[in-house]
Tab-separated table of C-alpha atoms in Angstrom:
chain	number	residue	atom	x	y	z
A	1	ALA	CA	-114.622	8.711	116.363
A	2	VAL	CA	-111.881	10.728	114.581
A	3	SER	CA	-113.011	14.961	115.127
A	4	ALA	CA	-111.806	17.211	113.101
A	5	GLU	CA	-110.134	20.555	114.589
A	6	ARG	CA	-108.540	23.729	113.394
A	7	ALA	CA	-106.773	26.039	115.015
A	8	THR	CA	-105.742	29.875	113.798
A	9	SER	CA	-103.393	32.003	115.344
A	10	CYS	CA	-102.245	35.638	114.260
A	11	ASP	CA	-98.729	36.329	113.721
A	12	SER	CA	-98.058	39.288	116.466
A	13	GLY	CA	-95.802	39.831	119.303
A	14	ASN	CA	-94.935	36.268	121.164
A	15	SER	CA	-98.586	34.898	119.609
A	16	VAL	CA	-98.575	30.958	120.275
A	17	HIS	CA	-99.790	28.308	117.974
A	18	ARG	CA	-101.739	25.941	120.282
A	19	LEU	CA	-103.334	22.922	119.169
A	20	SER	CA	-104.970	20.338	121.252
A	21	CYS	CA	-106.963	17.030	122.111
A	22	ASP	CA	-109.207	16.252	125.194
A	23	ILE	CA	-109.345	12.441	123.696
A	24	GLY	CA	-106.717	11.262	121.655
A	25	VAL	CA	-103.844	12.668	120.211
A	26	ILE	CA	-103.032	14.983	117.666
A	27	SER	CA	-102.330	14.382	113.642
A	28	VAL	CA	-101.927	17.469	111.764
A	29	GLN	CA	-103.284	17.347	108.563
A	30	GLU	CA	-102.638	20.781	106.805
A	31	SER	CA	-100.033	23.599	107.774
A	32	LEU	CA	-99.890	27.377	106.600
A	33	TYR	CA	-98.021	30.096	107.656
A	34	GLY	CA	-98.665	32.918	105.365
A	35	ARG	CA	-101.875	34.443	104.544
A	36	GLU	CA	-104.853	32.887	101.998
A	37	ASP	CA	-107.579	35.889	102.401
A	38	ARG	CA	-108.094	39.103	103.609
A	39	VAL	CA	-110.229	38.160	106.384
A	40	THR	CA	-108.196	35.939	108.430
A	41	CYS	CA	-106.581	38.483	111.493
A	42	SER	CA	-107.396	41.666	109.449
A	43	GLU	CA	-108.782	43.579	112.137
A	44	GLY	CA	-107.860	47.146	112.009
A	45	LYS	CA	-104.934	46.233	109.798
A	46	HIS	CA	-104.434	48.426	106.307
A	47	TYR	CA	-105.789	46.830	102.764
A	48	TYR	CA	-101.853	46.891	101.433
A	49	GLN	CA	-100.617	44.721	104.473
A	50	LEU	CA	-103.720	41.716	103.423
A	51	ALA	CA	-103.316	42.168	99.498
A	52	ASN	CA	-100.892	39.220	98.738
A	53	THR	CA	-103.351	36.264	99.815
A	54	GLU	CA	-101.020	33.800	97.708
A	55	CYS	CA	-98.741	34.049	100.296
A	56	SER	CA	-97.158	30.916	102.432
A	57	LEU	CA	-94.109	29.642	103.966
A	58	ALA	CA	-92.956	26.104	101.424
A	59	GLY	CA	-91.982	22.647	105.113
A	60	THR	CA	-94.347	24.498	107.690
A	61	THR	CA	-97.188	21.773	107.564
A	62	GLU	CA	-93.564	18.796	108.164
A	63	LEU	CA	-92.833	21.204	110.753
A	64	ILE	CA	-96.076	21.365	112.402
A	65	ARG	CA	-96.365	17.812	112.284
A	66	ARG	CA	-92.550	16.903	113.558
A	67	ARG	CA	-93.630	19.289	116.251
A	68	CYS	CA	-97.230	18.300	117.364
A	69	ASP	CA	-98.014	14.159	116.236
A	70	GLY	CA	-98.799	11.863	118.530
A	71	LYS	CA	-98.949	14.395	121.767
A	72	LYS	CA	-102.148	15.846	123.604
A	73	VAL	CA	-101.387	19.489	123.385
A	74	CYS	CA	-98.417	20.947	121.096
A	75	GLU	CA	-97.452	24.697	121.867
A	76	LEU	CA	-95.609	26.313	118.971
A	77	ILE	CA	-94.402	30.142	119.428
A	78	THR	CA	-94.714	31.497	116.071
A	79	ALA	CA	-91.661	34.399	116.351
A	80	SER	CA	-89.290	31.026	117.086
A	81	ASP	CA	-90.549	27.953	115.981
A	82	ILE	CA	-92.042	28.548	112.661
A	83	ARG	CA	-91.454	31.983	111.241
A	84	ILE	CA	-87.878	30.493	110.018
A	85	LEU	CA	-87.912	32.661	107.234
A	86	ASP	CA	-90.025	35.004	105.938
A	87	PRO	CA	-92.464	34.476	102.829
A	88	CYS	CA	-93.761	37.893	102.557
A	89	PRO	CA	-92.461	40.177	104.525
A	90	GLY	CA	-94.623	43.309	104.645
A	91	ILE	CA	-98.122	40.606	104.977
A	92	LEU	CA	-99.502	40.553	107.960
A	93	LYS	CA	-99.547	36.680	108.832
A	94	TYR	CA	-101.141	33.660	110.554
A	95	VAL	CA	-100.925	30.185	111.502
A	96	ASP	CA	-103.648	28.001	110.216
A	97	THR	CA	-103.996	23.943	111.257
A	98	ASN	CA	-106.276	21.389	110.131
A	99	TYR	CA	-105.536	18.632	111.791
A	100	THR	CA	-107.595	15.383	113.790
A	101	CYS	CA	-108.179	14.222	117.147
A	102	LEU	CA	-107.009	9.922	116.319
A	103	PRO	CA	-107.968	7.518	119.099
A	104	ALA	CA	-104.838	6.201	121.116
A	105	LEU	CA	-102.295	4.992	123.839
A	106	THR	CA	-100.178	6.251	125.205
A	107	HIS	CA	-97.038	5.854	127.436
A	108	VAL	CA	-94.549	7.615	129.480
A	109	ALA	CA	-91.078	5.903	130.543
A	110	CYS	CA	-88.811	8.018	133.136
A	111	GLU	CA	-85.392	7.937	132.178
A	112	GLN	CA	-83.273	4.996	132.284
A	113	SER	CA	-86.897	2.927	132.908
A	114	LEU	CA	-88.577	0.603	130.013
A	115	ALA	CA	-90.879	1.097	128.450
A	116	ARG	CA	-93.106	-1.610	126.788
A	117	LEU	CA	-95.696	-1.168	124.253
A	118	HIS	CA	-98.107	-3.929	123.596
A	119	CYS	CA	-101.025	-4.851	121.444
A	120	ASP	CA	-103.826	-7.978	121.685
A	121	GLN	CA	-102.889	-10.992	120.084
A	122	GLY	CA	-102.696	-10.362	116.570
A	123	GLN	CA	-102.714	-6.512	116.406
A	124	VAL	CA	-99.533	-5.062	115.379
A	125	ILE	CA	-98.051	-1.866	116.248
A	126	VAL	CA	-98.130	1.936	115.074
A	127	VAL	CA	-96.727	4.890	116.228
A	128	TYR	CA	-97.944	8.205	116.253
A	129	GLY	CA	-95.409	9.967	118.080
A	130	ALA	CA	-92.920	10.067	120.342
A	131	ASP	CA	-90.708	12.484	122.635
A	132	TYR	CA	-87.918	12.458	124.490
A	133	GLY	CA	-86.864	14.981	127.291
A	134	ARG	CA	-89.243	17.305	129.348
A	135	ARG	CA	-92.431	19.240	128.742
A	136	ASP	CA	-93.889	19.636	132.175
A	137	ARG	CA	-93.138	19.413	135.893
A	138	THR	CA	-95.174	16.911	136.192
A	139	THR	CA	-94.130	13.771	134.613
A	140	CYS	CA	-91.679	11.595	136.004
A	141	ILE	CA	-90.581	13.585	139.025
A	142	ASN	CA	-90.275	11.402	142.160
A	143	GLY	CA	-87.538	12.094	144.649
A	144	ARG	CA	-85.946	14.214	142.293
A	145	PRO	CA	-84.398	17.453	143.004
A	146	ASP	CA	-86.050	21.395	141.857
A	147	SER	CA	-82.701	22.135	139.117
A	148	GLN	CA	-83.340	18.851	137.496
A	149	LEU	CA	-86.857	19.881	136.230
A	150	GLN	CA	-86.518	23.293	135.507
A	151	ASN	CA	-86.111	22.853	131.765
A	152	VAL	CA	-89.664	22.408	130.831
A	153	SER	CA	-89.102	23.502	126.626
A	154	CYS	CA	-86.587	20.355	126.455
A	155	SER	CA	-87.782	18.183	124.263
A	156	LYS	CA	-87.305	15.857	120.941
A	157	PRO	CA	-88.996	14.539	118.469
A	158	THR	CA	-88.020	10.779	117.615
A	159	ASN	CA	-88.806	8.364	114.623
A	160	ILE	CA	-86.571	5.964	116.880
A	161	VAL	CA	-89.872	4.243	118.406
A	162	ALA	CA	-91.752	3.834	115.282
A	163	THR	CA	-88.731	2.451	113.578
A	164	ARG	CA	-87.697	-0.401	115.881
A	165	CYS	CA	-91.442	-1.179	117.097
A	166	ASN	CA	-93.700	-0.435	114.037
A	167	GLY	CA	-95.402	-3.756	113.181
A	168	LYS	CA	-94.650	-5.672	116.168
A	169	ASN	CA	-96.801	-7.049	118.713
A	170	THR	CA	-95.013	-5.968	121.743
A	171	CYS	CA	-91.376	-3.893	122.265
A	172	ASP	CA	-88.886	-2.996	124.179
A	173	ILE	CA	-87.416	-0.381	124.031
A	174	ARG	CA	-85.382	1.218	127.457
A	175	ALA	CA	-85.195	5.766	127.606
A	176	LEU	CA	-81.768	6.559	127.760
A	177	ASN	CA	-79.368	9.056	126.183
A	178	SER	CA	-77.405	6.750	124.283
A	179	VAL	CA	-80.652	5.919	122.415
A	180	PHE	CA	-81.831	9.331	121.940
A	181	GLY	CA	-79.386	11.601	122.341
A	182	ASP	CA	-79.445	13.431	125.400
A	183	PRO	CA	-81.250	17.278	124.659
A	184	CYS	CA	-81.007	18.654	128.026
A	185	PRO	CA	-77.711	17.554	130.032
A	186	ASP	CA	-78.536	17.353	133.791
A	187	ILE	CA	-82.239	17.909	133.257
A	188	TYR	CA	-84.184	14.427	134.124
A	189	LYS	CA	-85.501	13.584	131.061
A	190	TYR	CA	-88.714	10.818	130.128
A	191	LEU	CA	-89.876	9.234	127.110
A	192	GLU	CA	-93.046	9.878	125.448
A	193	VAL	CA	-94.732	7.622	123.088
A	194	ALA	CA	-98.796	7.586	121.271
A	195	TYR	CA	-99.311	4.989	119.749
A	196	ARG	CA	-102.400	2.660	117.972
A	197	CYS	CA	-102.779	-0.963	117.520
A	198	LYS	CA	-104.196	-2.427	114.236
A	199	TYR	CA	-104.810	-5.782	112.629
A	200	PRO	CA	-101.629	-6.238	109.975
A	201	SER	CA	-104.244	-6.766	107.166
A	202	VAL	CA	-106.508	-4.370	107.413
A	203	THR	CA	-105.240	-1.163	105.450
A	204	ASP	CA	-104.285	2.154	107.023
A	205	SER	CA	-107.019	4.275	107.373
């Protein structure tokens, strides 16, 4: 079952916009950075800070989709990740994202190892999202010195896996800098893929 979720965070200080799925992976439907009403994040604010209710930053949905689709948990710092431009100076803004949690298979391949995605006979791969880098200190750490695990905000969304694997029954792809580029030299990385299997005749729901 697909569950509909919503996350709202006020833009203040170093606020974090966090999406998460207990089961499955994130699929962003729609996201707003700006202000659409006078109620959200209005506590203790002057009315003139809430006056413009037609304020939104173009491209927010695409940006959050690119960062969050296919992940179980996704955190963006509003000030640095989302507020590229100020769509309405003087107005207090917020981030509001509607998303669903899609059932998915997830696969992790440590740097230099092979990721093998596969589906049952007659089904094909549909990649929801893939990331190459490091997002925590618990994945792919065996025998690695601490210095190679320091940077946990090193992650690069990639569509290479989707390009190579979508529509195939099985797909092998190696987690290498030469394939995905190197988002953080000297850090030991891994490839994380979220995908599902479907029958090719069935139209995408």
